[in-house]
Amino acid sequence: GAGSPVTRLAPTGVAPAAGALRWELPGWAGSVDLLLIATPDGTEPGLSLLSEQAYRRGLTVVAVAPAGTPLAESVSGSHGLFVPMAVAPYDHDEPLAASAPGVLWALLTPLLALLDRTGLLTAPPDTLQKVADRLDAVAERCGPAVVTYSNAAKTLAAELADSLPVVWTEGVSAGPAGRRFAAALAELSGTPAVVAELPEALAAHSALLAGPLAAGADPDDFFRDRVEEAPALHARVVLLRDRPLGGLTAAPAARELALTHDTPISELEPEEGGELETLAELIAVTDFAAVYLALASAPR
């Protein structure tokens, strides 16, 4: 965010497997930079090599990963800071899914505490406790036992069935939540989605809503045989909103654009709270929705 520039190191390799991936530091990285490594695996040889590369170039290295892994040994051996990842009991023969909500927070929470100590953001223990409380509250509202009509995540999943999600975000917390939601939809349910931030999304996706994916694009859709023919794929806007800075909002314009093109719209807005709390709520609700949509679309 505004505290410090962040560069994501994208891997290279021939396959998305632990042994095939490699990461390279940018040419400008040096002694004034901090390398953060977060992984639910820890056996990736490329990450151990990255840690050693960072040590040779004078970077400070912090890693969060399961204890007893090659990465833990590499970081500790090169005078970096290793933080053991807290994991619930699970079958060690099964790999951890990186998209699982519990895995996300097990990796992210230690990093938040670290960045609070370095002054890059405000995440003292009481704030992290509020995040945990917010996640618990979402689980109570959106869990499997809660019926659809009072479950925001199940409702959203039902609305997105046979739709192309067009995810629009507004606010500091909503942006990363929207990008994660689109990635989770693709990974878990095979649902493609497009995502953009307001107000740029209004221009970027205007033609999309007016094209063949618009809800009113097929005048013969009313007469389609619902039993014999698969439903046509139509766009549905998902508006994820945090309270934007200064109170300025493009939400009315977004609703007008969607309705002008007969495009249905779903909206999610977190309850009031700090930036991390609202981020946690948006991620949790959309994670639940992605899982429910995957379950609904899975082969019987």
PDB file of C-alpha atoms in Angstrom:
ATOM      1  CA  GLY A   1       0.000   0.000   0.000  1.00  0.00           C
ATOM      2  CA  ALA A   2       1.101   3.548   0.739  1.00  0.00           C
ATOM      3  CA  GLY A   3       3.611   2.455   3.388  1.00  0.00           C
ATOM      4  CA  SER A   4       6.132   0.775   1.121  1.00  0.00           C
ATOM      5  CA  PRO A   5       6.374  -0.459  -2.468  1.00  0.00           C
ATOM      6  CA  VAL A   6       5.804  -4.209  -2.750  1.00  0.00           C
ATOM      7  CA  THR A   7       7.087  -6.332  -5.605  1.00  0.00           C
ATOM      8  CA  ARG A   8       5.670  -9.822  -6.065  1.00  0.00           C
ATOM      9  CA  LEU A   9       8.246 -12.311  -7.311  1.00  0.00           C
ATOM     10  CA  ALA A  10       6.508 -14.447  -9.906  1.00  0.00           C
ATOM     11  CA  PRO A  11       7.974 -17.946 -10.368  1.00  0.00           C
ATOM     12  CA  THR A  12       9.324 -19.408 -13.563  1.00  0.00           C
ATOM     13  CA  GLY A  13       9.391 -23.088 -14.460  1.00  0.00           C
ATOM     14  CA  VAL A  14       7.979 -25.802 -16.668  1.00  0.00           C
ATOM     15  CA  ALA A  15       5.225 -26.924 -14.273  1.00  0.00           C
ATOM     16  CA  PRO A  16       3.428 -25.712 -11.128  1.00  0.00           C
ATOM     17  CA  ALA A  17       5.259 -28.250  -8.984  1.00  0.00           C
ATOM     18  CA  ALA A  18       7.485 -27.579  -5.976  1.00  0.00           C
ATOM     19  CA  GLY A  19      10.590 -28.964  -7.638  1.00  0.00           C
ATOM     20  CA  ALA A  20      10.090 -27.130 -10.937  1.00  0.00           C
ATOM     21  CA  LEU A  21       9.654 -23.544  -9.753  1.00  0.00           C
ATOM     22  CA  ARG A  22      12.381 -20.925  -9.487  1.00  0.00           C
ATOM     23  CA  TRP A  23      12.325 -17.349  -8.217  1.00  0.00           C
ATOM     24  CA  GLU A  24      14.773 -14.555  -9.041  1.00  0.00           C
ATOM     25  CA  LEU A  25      15.409 -11.312  -7.192  1.00  0.00           C
ATOM     26  CA  PRO A  26      15.131  -8.105  -9.250  1.00  0.00           C
ATOM     27  CA  GLY A  27      18.424  -6.504 -10.154  1.00  0.00           C
ATOM     28  CA  TRP A  28      17.918  -3.539  -7.824  1.00  0.00           C
ATOM     29  CA  ALA A  29      17.305  -5.641  -4.670  1.00  0.00           C
ATOM     30  CA  GLY A  30      19.971  -5.167  -2.018  1.00  0.00           C
ATOM     31  CA  SER A  31      20.790  -4.470   1.599  1.00  0.00           C
ATOM     32  CA  VAL A  32      17.944  -1.984   2.210  1.00  0.00           C
ATOM     33  CA  ASP A  33      15.261  -4.451   1.074  1.00  0.00           C
ATOM     34  CA  LEU A  34      13.211  -7.068   2.911  1.00  0.00           C
ATOM     35  CA  LEU A  35      12.339 -10.423   1.346  1.00  0.00           C
ATOM     36  CA  LEU A  36       9.161 -12.041   2.703  1.00  0.00           C
ATOM     37  CA  ILE A  37       8.582 -15.712   1.876  1.00  0.00           C
ATOM     38  CA  ALA A  38       5.270 -17.346   2.775  1.00  0.00           C
ATOM     39  CA  THR A  39       4.463 -20.924   1.801  1.00  0.00           C
ATOM     40  CA  PRO A  40       2.306 -23.757   3.201  1.00  0.00           C
ATOM     41  CA  ASP A  41       4.817 -26.257   1.786  1.00  0.00           C
ATOM     42  CA  GLY A  42       8.427 -25.365   2.534  1.00  0.00           C
ATOM     43  CA  THR A  43       9.949 -28.140   0.411  1.00  0.00           C
ATOM     44  CA  GLU A  44      10.319 -26.034  -2.749  1.00  0.00           C
ATOM     45  CA  PRO A  45      14.041 -26.082  -3.697  1.00  0.00           C
ATOM     46  CA  GLY A  46      13.552 -22.789  -5.548  1.00  0.00           C
ATOM     47  CA  LEU A  47      12.593 -20.974  -2.355  1.00  0.00           C
ATOM     48  CA  SER A  48      15.664 -22.262  -0.538  1.00  0.00           C
ATOM     49  CA  LEU A  49      17.781 -21.048  -3.440  1.00  0.00           C
ATOM     50  CA  LEU A  50      15.993 -17.685  -3.303  1.00  0.00           C
ATOM     51  CA  SER A  51      16.780 -17.386   0.405  1.00  0.00           C
ATOM     52  CA  GLU A  52      20.457 -18.115  -0.240  1.00  0.00           C
ATOM     53  CA  GLN A  53      20.507 -15.635  -3.131  1.00  0.00           C
ATOM     54  CA  ALA A  54      19.017 -12.952  -0.867  1.00  0.00           C
ATOM     55  CA  TYR A  55      21.619 -13.641   1.830  1.00  0.00           C
ATOM     56  CA  ARG A  56      24.479 -13.224  -0.653  1.00  0.00           C
ATOM     57  CA  ARG A  57      23.043  -9.864  -1.765  1.00  0.00           C
ATOM     58  CA  GLY A  58      22.496  -8.568   1.742  1.00  0.00           C
ATOM     59  CA  LEU A  59      18.698  -8.653   1.959  1.00  0.00           C
ATOM     60  CA  THR A  60      16.909  -9.295   5.211  1.00  0.00           C
ATOM     61  CA  VAL A  61      14.903 -12.529   4.874  1.00  0.00           C
ATOM     62  CA  VAL A  62      11.775 -13.530   6.784  1.00  0.00           C
ATOM     63  CA  ALA A  63       9.973 -16.786   6.012  1.00  0.00           C
ATOM     64  CA  VAL A  64       6.724 -18.304   7.260  1.00  0.00           C
ATOM     65  CA  ALA A  65       6.451 -22.031   6.529  1.00  0.00           C
ATOM     66  CA  PRO A  66       5.920 -25.358   8.294  1.00  0.00           C
ATOM     67  CA  ALA A  67       8.660 -26.198  10.783  1.00  0.00           C
ATOM     68  CA  GLY A  68      11.248 -28.822   9.930  1.00  0.00           C
ATOM     69  CA  THR A  69      11.189 -28.126   6.186  1.00  0.00           C
ATOM     70  CA  PRO A  70      14.199 -27.440   3.928  1.00  0.00           C
ATOM     71  CA  LEU A  71      13.178 -23.782   3.682  1.00  0.00           C
ATOM     72  CA  ALA A  72      13.229 -23.444   7.470  1.00  0.00           C
ATOM     73  CA  GLU A  73      16.769 -24.837   7.565  1.00  0.00           C
ATOM     74  CA  SER A  74      17.908 -22.614   4.690  1.00  0.00           C
ATOM     75  CA  VAL A  75      16.559 -19.394   6.212  1.00  0.00           C
ATOM     76  CA  SER A  76      17.895 -20.171   9.688  1.00  0.00           C
ATOM     77  CA  GLY A  77      21.260 -21.140   8.250  1.00  0.00           C
ATOM     78  CA  SER A  78      21.583 -17.834   6.392  1.00  0.00           C
ATOM     79  CA  HIS A  79      20.811 -15.697   9.469  1.00  0.00           C
ATOM     80  CA  GLY A  80      17.238 -14.972   8.401  1.00  0.00           C
ATOM     81  CA  LEU A  81      14.131 -14.985  10.583  1.00  0.00           C
ATOM     82  CA  PHE A  82      12.044 -18.142  10.318  1.00  0.00           C
ATOM     83  CA  VAL A  83       8.510 -18.150  11.771  1.00  0.00           C
ATOM     84  CA  PRO A  84       6.857 -21.588  12.092  1.00  0.00           C
ATOM     85  CA  MET A  85       3.470 -21.690  10.414  1.00  0.00           C
ATOM     86  CA  ALA A  86       0.680 -22.686  12.793  1.00  0.00           C
ATOM     87  CA  VAL A  87      -1.241 -25.576  11.255  1.00  0.00           C
ATOM     88  CA  ALA A  88      -4.238 -27.543  12.463  1.00  0.00           C
ATOM     89  CA  PRO A  89      -3.917 -31.328  12.484  1.00  0.00           C
ATOM     90  CA  TYR A  90      -4.343 -32.756   8.996  1.00  0.00           C
ATOM     91  CA  ASP A  91      -3.449 -35.756   6.915  1.00  0.00           C
ATOM     92  CA  HIS A  92       0.254 -35.320   6.103  1.00  0.00           C
ATOM     93  CA  ASP A  93      -0.184 -37.430   2.981  1.00  0.00           C
ATOM     94  CA  GLU A  94      -2.415 -34.721   1.530  1.00  0.00           C
ATOM     95  CA  PRO A  95      -0.935 -31.377   0.421  1.00  0.00           C
ATOM     96  CA  LEU A  96      -2.311 -28.172   1.870  1.00  0.00           C
ATOM     97  CA  ALA A  97      -4.356 -26.130  -0.565  1.00  0.00           C
ATOM     98  CA  ALA A  98      -2.882 -22.641  -0.767  1.00  0.00           C
ATOM     99  CA  SER A  99      -6.331 -21.159  -1.386  1.00  0.00           C
ATOM    100  CA  ALA A 100      -7.825 -22.595   1.809  1.00  0.00           C
ATOM    101  CA  PRO A 101      -8.930 -19.745   4.122  1.00  0.00           C
ATOM    102  CA  GLY A 102      -7.209 -21.219   7.182  1.00  0.00           C
ATOM    103  CA  VAL A 103      -3.937 -21.509   5.288  1.00  0.00           C
ATOM    104  CA  LEU A 104      -4.157 -17.890   4.134  1.00  0.00           C
ATOM    105  CA  TRP A 105      -4.469 -16.523   7.662  1.00  0.00           C
ATOM    106  CA  ALA A 106      -1.879 -18.926   9.078  1.00  0.00           C
ATOM    107  CA  LEU A 107       0.612 -17.399   6.624  1.00  0.00           C
ATOM    108  CA  LEU A 108      -0.634 -13.816   6.734  1.00  0.00           C
ATOM    109  CA  THR A 109      -1.015 -13.267  10.486  1.00  0.00           C
ATOM    110  CA  PRO A 110       2.713 -13.586  11.339  1.00  0.00           C
ATOM    111  CA  LEU A 111       3.544 -11.241   8.459  1.00  0.00           C
ATOM    112  CA  LEU A 112       1.024  -8.682   9.728  1.00  0.00           C
ATOM    113  CA  ALA A 113       2.600  -8.847  13.186  1.00  0.00           C
ATOM    114  CA  LEU A 114       6.051  -8.385  11.644  1.00  0.00           C
ATOM    115  CA  LEU A 115       5.010  -5.405   9.519  1.00  0.00           C
ATOM    116  CA  ASP A 116       3.401  -3.845  12.592  1.00  0.00           C
ATOM    117  CA  ARG A 117       6.738  -4.117  14.405  1.00  0.00           C
ATOM    118  CA  THR A 118       8.534  -2.493  11.459  1.00  0.00           C
ATOM    119  CA  GLY A 119       5.982   0.342  11.322  1.00  0.00           C
ATOM    120  CA  LEU A 120       4.732  -0.318   7.799  1.00  0.00           C
ATOM    121  CA  LEU A 121       1.156  -0.855   8.993  1.00  0.00           C
ATOM    122  CA  THR A 122      -0.849  -0.900  12.202  1.00  0.00           C
ATOM    123  CA  ALA A 123      -1.613  -4.444  13.315  1.00  0.00           C
ATOM    124  CA  PRO A 124      -1.108  -4.726  17.089  1.00  0.00           C
ATOM    125  CA  PRO A 125      -2.332  -7.844  18.926  1.00  0.00           C
ATOM    126  CA  ASP A 126      -5.745  -6.314  19.685  1.00  0.00           C
ATOM    127  CA  THR A 127      -6.282  -5.605  15.978  1.00  0.00           C
ATOM    128  CA  LEU A 128      -5.381  -9.191  15.056  1.00  0.00           C
ATOM    129  CA  GLN A 129      -7.822 -10.378  17.709  1.00  0.00           C
ATOM    130  CA  LYS A 130     -10.540  -8.244  16.098  1.00  0.00           C
ATOM    131  CA  VAL A 131      -9.707  -9.861  12.743  1.00  0.00           C
ATOM    132  CA  ALA A 132     -10.082 -13.314  14.312  1.00  0.00           C
ATOM    133  CA  ASP A 133     -13.399 -12.278  15.862  1.00  0.00           C
ATOM    134  CA  ARG A 134     -14.629 -10.983  12.496  1.00  0.00           C
ATOM    135  CA  LEU A 135     -13.665 -14.254  10.794  1.00  0.00           C
ATOM    136  CA  ASP A 136     -15.531 -16.196  13.491  1.00  0.00           C
ATOM    137  CA  ALA A 137     -18.596 -14.001  12.994  1.00  0.00           C
ATOM    138  CA  VAL A 138     -18.569 -14.611   9.231  1.00  0.00           C
ATOM    139  CA  ALA A 139     -18.237 -18.352   9.807  1.00  0.00           C
ATOM    140  CA  GLU A 140     -21.317 -18.248  12.038  1.00  0.00           C
ATOM    141  CA  ARG A 141     -23.321 -16.332   9.400  1.00  0.00           C
ATOM    142  CA  CYS A 142     -22.079 -18.174   6.314  1.00  0.00           C
ATOM    143  CA  GLY A 143     -21.368 -21.702   7.515  1.00  0.00           C
ATOM    144  CA  PRO A 144     -22.864 -24.814   5.887  1.00  0.00           C
ATOM    145  CA  ALA A 145     -25.596 -25.150   8.519  1.00  0.00           C
ATOM    146  CA  VAL A 146     -27.013 -21.667   7.798  1.00  0.00           C
ATOM    147  CA  VAL A 147     -29.864 -21.739   5.269  1.00  0.00           C
ATOM    148  CA  THR A 148     -29.458 -19.976   1.941  1.00  0.00           C
ATOM    149  CA  TYR A 149     -31.949 -17.142   2.442  1.00  0.00           C
ATOM    150  CA  SER A 150     -30.004 -15.847   5.459  1.00  0.00           C
ATOM    151  CA  ASN A 151     -26.538 -16.879   4.244  1.00  0.00           C
ATOM    152  CA  ALA A 152     -24.815 -14.190   2.164  1.00  0.00           C
ATOM    153  CA  ALA A 153     -22.215 -16.616   0.760  1.00  0.00           C
ATOM    154  CA  LYS A 154     -24.750 -19.255  -0.328  1.00  0.00           C
ATOM    155  CA  THR A 155     -26.933 -16.537  -1.843  1.00  0.00           C
ATOM    156  CA  LEU A 156     -24.001 -15.155  -3.837  1.00  0.00           C
ATOM    157  CA  ALA A 157     -23.028 -18.628  -5.039  1.00  0.00           C
ATOM    158  CA  ALA A 158     -26.592 -19.280  -6.217  1.00  0.00           C
ATOM    159  CA  GLU A 159     -26.665 -15.944  -8.041  1.00  0.00           C
ATOM    160  CA  LEU A 160     -23.396 -16.727  -9.824  1.00  0.00           C
ATOM    161  CA  ALA A 161     -24.493 -20.134 -11.111  1.00  0.00           C
ATOM    162  CA  ASP A 162     -24.298 -20.178 -14.933  1.00  0.00           C
ATOM    163  CA  SER A 163     -23.012 -16.577 -14.908  1.00  0.00           C
ATOM    164  CA  LEU A 164     -19.810 -14.779 -15.816  1.00  0.00           C
ATOM    165  CA  PRO A 165     -18.864 -12.889 -12.625  1.00  0.00           C
ATOM    166  CA  VAL A 166     -17.807  -9.315 -13.364  1.00  0.00           C
ATOM    167  CA  VAL A 167     -16.201  -8.286 -10.084  1.00  0.00           C
ATOM    168  CA  TRP A 168     -16.029  -4.551  -9.398  1.00  0.00           C
ATOM    169  CA  THR A 169     -14.264  -3.318  -6.285  1.00  0.00           C
ATOM    170  CA  GLU A 170     -14.198  -0.015  -4.451  1.00  0.00           C
ATOM    171  CA  GLY A 171     -12.083   0.836  -1.439  1.00  0.00           C
ATOM    172  CA  VAL A 172      -8.692  -0.163  -0.058  1.00  0.00           C
ATOM    173  CA  SER A 173      -9.801  -3.515   1.339  1.00  0.00           C
ATOM    174  CA  ALA A 174     -12.094  -4.489  -1.517  1.00  0.00           C
ATOM    175  CA  GLY A 175      -9.381  -4.468  -4.204  1.00  0.00           C
ATOM    176  CA  PRO A 176      -7.314  -7.416  -2.951  1.00  0.00           C
ATOM    177  CA  ALA A 177     -10.462  -9.244  -1.857  1.00  0.00           C
ATOM    178  CA  GLY A 178     -11.865  -8.984  -5.386  1.00  0.00           C
ATOM    179  CA  ARG A 179      -8.671 -10.265  -6.986  1.00  0.00           C
ATOM    180  CA  ARG A 180      -8.575 -13.206  -4.596  1.00  0.00           C
ATOM    181  CA  PHE A 181     -12.260 -13.959  -5.277  1.00  0.00           C
ATOM    182  CA  ALA A 182     -11.669 -14.146  -9.028  1.00  0.00           C
ATOM    183  CA  ALA A 183      -8.688 -16.449  -8.501  1.00  0.00           C
ATOM    184  CA  ALA A 184     -10.634 -18.688  -6.095  1.00  0.00           C
ATOM    185  CA  LEU A 185     -13.562 -18.987  -8.513  1.00  0.00           C
ATOM    186  CA  ALA A 186     -11.237 -20.166 -11.277  1.00  0.00           C
ATOM    187  CA  GLU A 187      -9.268 -22.553  -9.058  1.00  0.00           C
ATOM    188  CA  LEU A 188     -12.106 -24.124  -7.083  1.00  0.00           C
ATOM    189  CA  SER A 189     -15.102 -24.196  -9.429  1.00  0.00           C
ATOM    190  CA  GLY A 190     -13.580 -23.551 -12.857  1.00  0.00           C
ATOM    191  CA  THR A 191     -15.643 -20.357 -13.150  1.00  0.00           C
ATOM    192  CA  PRO A 192     -13.976 -17.586 -15.186  1.00  0.00           C
ATOM    193  CA  ALA A 193     -14.280 -14.080 -13.797  1.00  0.00           C
ATOM    194  CA  VAL A 194     -13.033 -10.621 -14.644  1.00  0.00           C
ATOM    195  CA  VAL A 195     -12.135  -8.056 -11.992  1.00  0.00           C
ATOM    196  CA  ALA A 196     -11.452  -4.322 -12.009  1.00  0.00           C
ATOM    197  CA  GLU A 197     -11.556  -1.396  -9.603  1.00  0.00           C
ATOM    198  CA  LEU A 198     -14.035   1.458  -9.740  1.00  0.00           C
ATOM    199  CA  PRO A 199     -14.254   3.897 -11.360  1.00  0.00           C
ATOM    200  CA  GLU A 200     -11.952   2.506 -14.102  1.00  0.00           C
ATOM    201  CA  ALA A 201     -14.116  -0.615 -14.320  1.00  0.00           C
ATOM    202  CA  LEU A 202     -16.991   1.414 -15.769  1.00  0.00           C
ATOM    203  CA  ALA A 203     -15.011   2.170 -18.909  1.00  0.00           C
ATOM    204  CA  ALA A 204     -13.059  -1.097 -19.018  1.00  0.00           C
ATOM    205  CA  HIS A 205     -16.164  -3.330 -18.874  1.00  0.00           C
ATOM    206  CA  SER A 206     -18.783  -1.167 -20.556  1.00  0.00           C
ATOM    207  CA  ALA A 207     -18.410  -2.971 -23.895  1.00  0.00           C
ATOM    208  CA  LEU A 208     -18.481  -6.340 -22.116  1.00  0.00           C
ATOM    209  CA  LEU A 209     -21.888  -5.570 -20.596  1.00  0.00           C
ATOM    210  CA  ALA A 210     -23.205  -4.346 -23.952  1.00  0.00           C
ATOM    211  CA  GLY A 211     -21.953  -7.367 -25.906  1.00  0.00           C
ATOM    212  CA  PRO A 212     -23.192 -10.941 -26.302  1.00  0.00           C
ATOM    213  CA  LEU A 213     -22.708 -11.637 -22.579  1.00  0.00           C
ATOM    214  CA  ALA A 214     -25.308  -9.039 -21.587  1.00  0.00           C
ATOM    215  CA  ALA A 215     -28.431 -10.461 -19.974  1.00  0.00           C
ATOM    216  CA  GLY A 216     -30.646  -9.103 -22.745  1.00  0.00           C
ATOM    217  CA  ALA A 217     -28.301  -9.998 -25.599  1.00  0.00           C
ATOM    218  CA  ASP A 218     -30.269 -13.055 -26.789  1.00  0.00           C
ATOM    219  CA  PRO A 219     -33.867 -12.148 -27.692  1.00  0.00           C
ATOM    220  CA  ASP A 220     -34.663 -15.849 -28.232  1.00  0.00           C
ATOM    221  CA  ASP A 221     -33.532 -16.796 -24.719  1.00  0.00           C
ATOM    222  CA  PHE A 222     -37.121 -16.509 -23.449  1.00  0.00           C
ATOM    223  CA  PHE A 223     -38.190 -19.331 -25.775  1.00  0.00           C
ATOM    224  CA  ARG A 224     -35.211 -21.594 -25.025  1.00  0.00           C
ATOM    225  CA  ASP A 225     -35.972 -25.137 -23.869  1.00  0.00           C
ATOM    226  CA  ARG A 226     -34.717 -25.046 -20.262  1.00  0.00           C
ATOM    227  CA  VAL A 227     -34.655 -28.855 -20.068  1.00  0.00           C
ATOM    228  CA  GLU A 228     -32.837 -29.751 -23.297  1.00  0.00           C
ATOM    229  CA  GLU A 229     -30.520 -26.759 -23.765  1.00  0.00           C
ATOM    230  CA  ALA A 230     -27.776 -25.472 -21.524  1.00  0.00           C
ATOM    231  CA  PRO A 231     -28.392 -21.921 -20.273  1.00  0.00           C
ATOM    232  CA  ALA A 232     -26.564 -19.126 -22.037  1.00  0.00           C
ATOM    233  CA  LEU A 233     -23.701 -17.544 -20.131  1.00  0.00           C
ATOM    234  CA  HIS A 234     -24.537 -14.003 -19.076  1.00  0.00           C
ATOM    235  CA  ALA A 235     -22.599 -11.460 -17.074  1.00  0.00           C
ATOM    236  CA  ARG A 236     -23.459 -10.677 -13.477  1.00  0.00           C
ATOM    237  CA  VAL A 237     -21.814  -7.763 -11.685  1.00  0.00           C
ATOM    238  CA  VAL A 238     -20.481  -8.432  -8.180  1.00  0.00           C
ATOM    239  CA  LEU A 239     -19.821  -5.145  -6.398  1.00  0.00           C
ATOM    240  CA  LEU A 240     -17.454  -5.463  -3.430  1.00  0.00           C
ATOM    241  CA  ARG A 241     -17.372  -2.226  -1.493  1.00  0.00           C
ATOM    242  CA  ASP A 242     -15.363  -0.900   1.377  1.00  0.00           C
ATOM    243  CA  ARG A 243     -15.923   2.666   2.519  1.00  0.00           C
ATOM    244  CA  PRO A 244     -13.869   4.710   0.030  1.00  0.00           C
ATOM    245  CA  LEU A 245     -11.562   7.473   1.221  1.00  0.00           C
ATOM    246  CA  GLY A 246     -13.188  10.881   1.352  1.00  0.00           C
ATOM    247  CA  GLY A 247     -16.665   9.431   1.005  1.00  0.00           C
ATOM    248  CA  LEU A 248     -16.563   9.657  -2.797  1.00  0.00           C
ATOM    249  CA  THR A 249     -18.165   6.645  -4.433  1.00  0.00           C
ATOM    250  CA  ALA A 250     -18.778   5.408  -7.968  1.00  0.00           C
ATOM    251  CA  ALA A 251     -21.326   2.826  -6.762  1.00  0.00           C
ATOM    252  CA  PRO A 252     -24.391   4.733  -8.086  1.00  0.00           C
ATOM    253  CA  ALA A 253     -22.773   4.970 -11.525  1.00  0.00           C
ATOM    254  CA  ALA A 254     -21.907   1.263 -11.370  1.00  0.00           C
ATOM    255  CA  ARG A 255     -25.487   0.304 -10.557  1.00  0.00           C
ATOM    256  CA  GLU A 256     -26.804   2.532 -13.334  1.00  0.00           C
ATOM    257  CA  LEU A 257     -24.431   1.033 -15.912  1.00  0.00           C
ATOM    258  CA  ALA A 258     -25.383  -2.525 -14.933  1.00  0.00           C
ATOM    259  CA  LEU A 259     -29.115  -1.845 -14.946  1.00  0.00           C
ATOM    260  CA  THR A 260     -28.889   0.036 -18.252  1.00  0.00           C
ATOM    261  CA  HIS A 261     -27.609  -3.176 -19.839  1.00  0.00           C
ATOM    262  CA  ASP A 262     -30.122  -5.396 -17.983  1.00  0.00           C
ATOM    263  CA  THR A 263     -27.244  -6.923 -16.034  1.00  0.00           C
ATOM    264  CA  PRO A 264     -28.069  -8.213 -12.539  1.00  0.00           C
ATOM    265  CA  ILE A 265     -25.882  -7.003  -9.708  1.00  0.00           C
ATOM    266  CA  SER A 266     -24.894  -8.497  -6.358  1.00  0.00           C
ATOM    267  CA  GLU A 267     -23.394  -6.313  -3.633  1.00  0.00           C
ATOM    268  CA  LEU A 268     -21.273  -7.071  -0.594  1.00  0.00           C
ATOM    269  CA  GLU A 269     -20.260  -4.434   1.936  1.00  0.00           C
ATOM    270  CA  PRO A 270     -18.566  -5.284   5.237  1.00  0.00           C
ATOM    271  CA  GLU A 271     -19.653  -4.026   8.608  1.00  0.00           C
ATOM    272  CA  GLU A 272     -17.776  -1.062  10.029  1.00  0.00           C
ATOM    273  CA  GLY A 273     -14.327  -1.678  11.427  1.00  0.00           C
ATOM    274  CA  GLY A 274     -10.644  -1.275  10.759  1.00  0.00           C
ATOM    275  CA  GLU A 275      -9.043  -1.893   7.383  1.00  0.00           C
ATOM    276  CA  LEU A 276      -7.873  -5.398   8.271  1.00  0.00           C
ATOM    277  CA  GLU A 277     -11.263  -6.333   9.714  1.00  0.00           C
ATOM    278  CA  THR A 278     -13.126  -5.280   6.581  1.00  0.00           C
ATOM    279  CA  LEU A 279     -10.555  -7.054   4.416  1.00  0.00           C
ATOM    280  CA  ALA A 280     -10.997 -10.222   6.474  1.00  0.00           C
ATOM    281  CA  GLU A 281     -14.794 -10.097   6.158  1.00  0.00           C
ATOM    282  CA  LEU A 282     -14.779  -9.596   2.388  1.00  0.00           C
ATOM    283  CA  ILE A 283     -12.256 -12.390   1.877  1.00  0.00           C
ATOM    284  CA  ALA A 284     -14.124 -14.764   4.192  1.00  0.00           C
ATOM    285  CA  VAL A 285     -17.553 -14.251   2.600  1.00  0.00           C
ATOM    286  CA  THR A 286     -16.228 -14.592  -0.952  1.00  0.00           C
ATOM    287  CA  ASP A 287     -14.138 -17.642   0.033  1.00  0.00           C
ATOM    288  CA  PHE A 288     -17.293 -19.313   1.341  1.00  0.00           C
ATOM    289  CA  ALA A 289     -19.137 -18.357  -1.860  1.00  0.00           C
ATOM    290  CA  ALA A 290     -16.385 -19.808  -4.069  1.00  0.00           C
ATOM    291  CA  VAL A 291     -16.490 -23.091  -2.141  1.00  0.00           C
ATOM    292  CA  TYR A 292     -20.295 -23.310  -2.300  1.00  0.00           C
ATOM    293  CA  LEU A 293     -20.250 -22.637  -6.049  1.00  0.00           C
ATOM    294  CA  ALA A 294     -17.617 -25.363  -6.487  1.00  0.00           C
ATOM    295  CA  LEU A 295     -19.756 -27.835  -4.535  1.00  0.00           C
ATOM    296  CA  ALA A 296     -22.857 -26.928  -6.529  1.00  0.00           C
ATOM    297  CA  SER A 297     -21.083 -27.314  -9.873  1.00  0.00           C
ATOM    298  CA  ALA A 298     -19.228 -30.548  -9.040  1.00  0.00           C
ATOM    299  CA  PRO A 299     -20.298 -33.715 -10.896  1.00  0.00           C
ATOM    300  CA  ARG A 300     -22.880 -35.713  -8.971  1.00  0.00           C
TER     301      ARG A 300
END
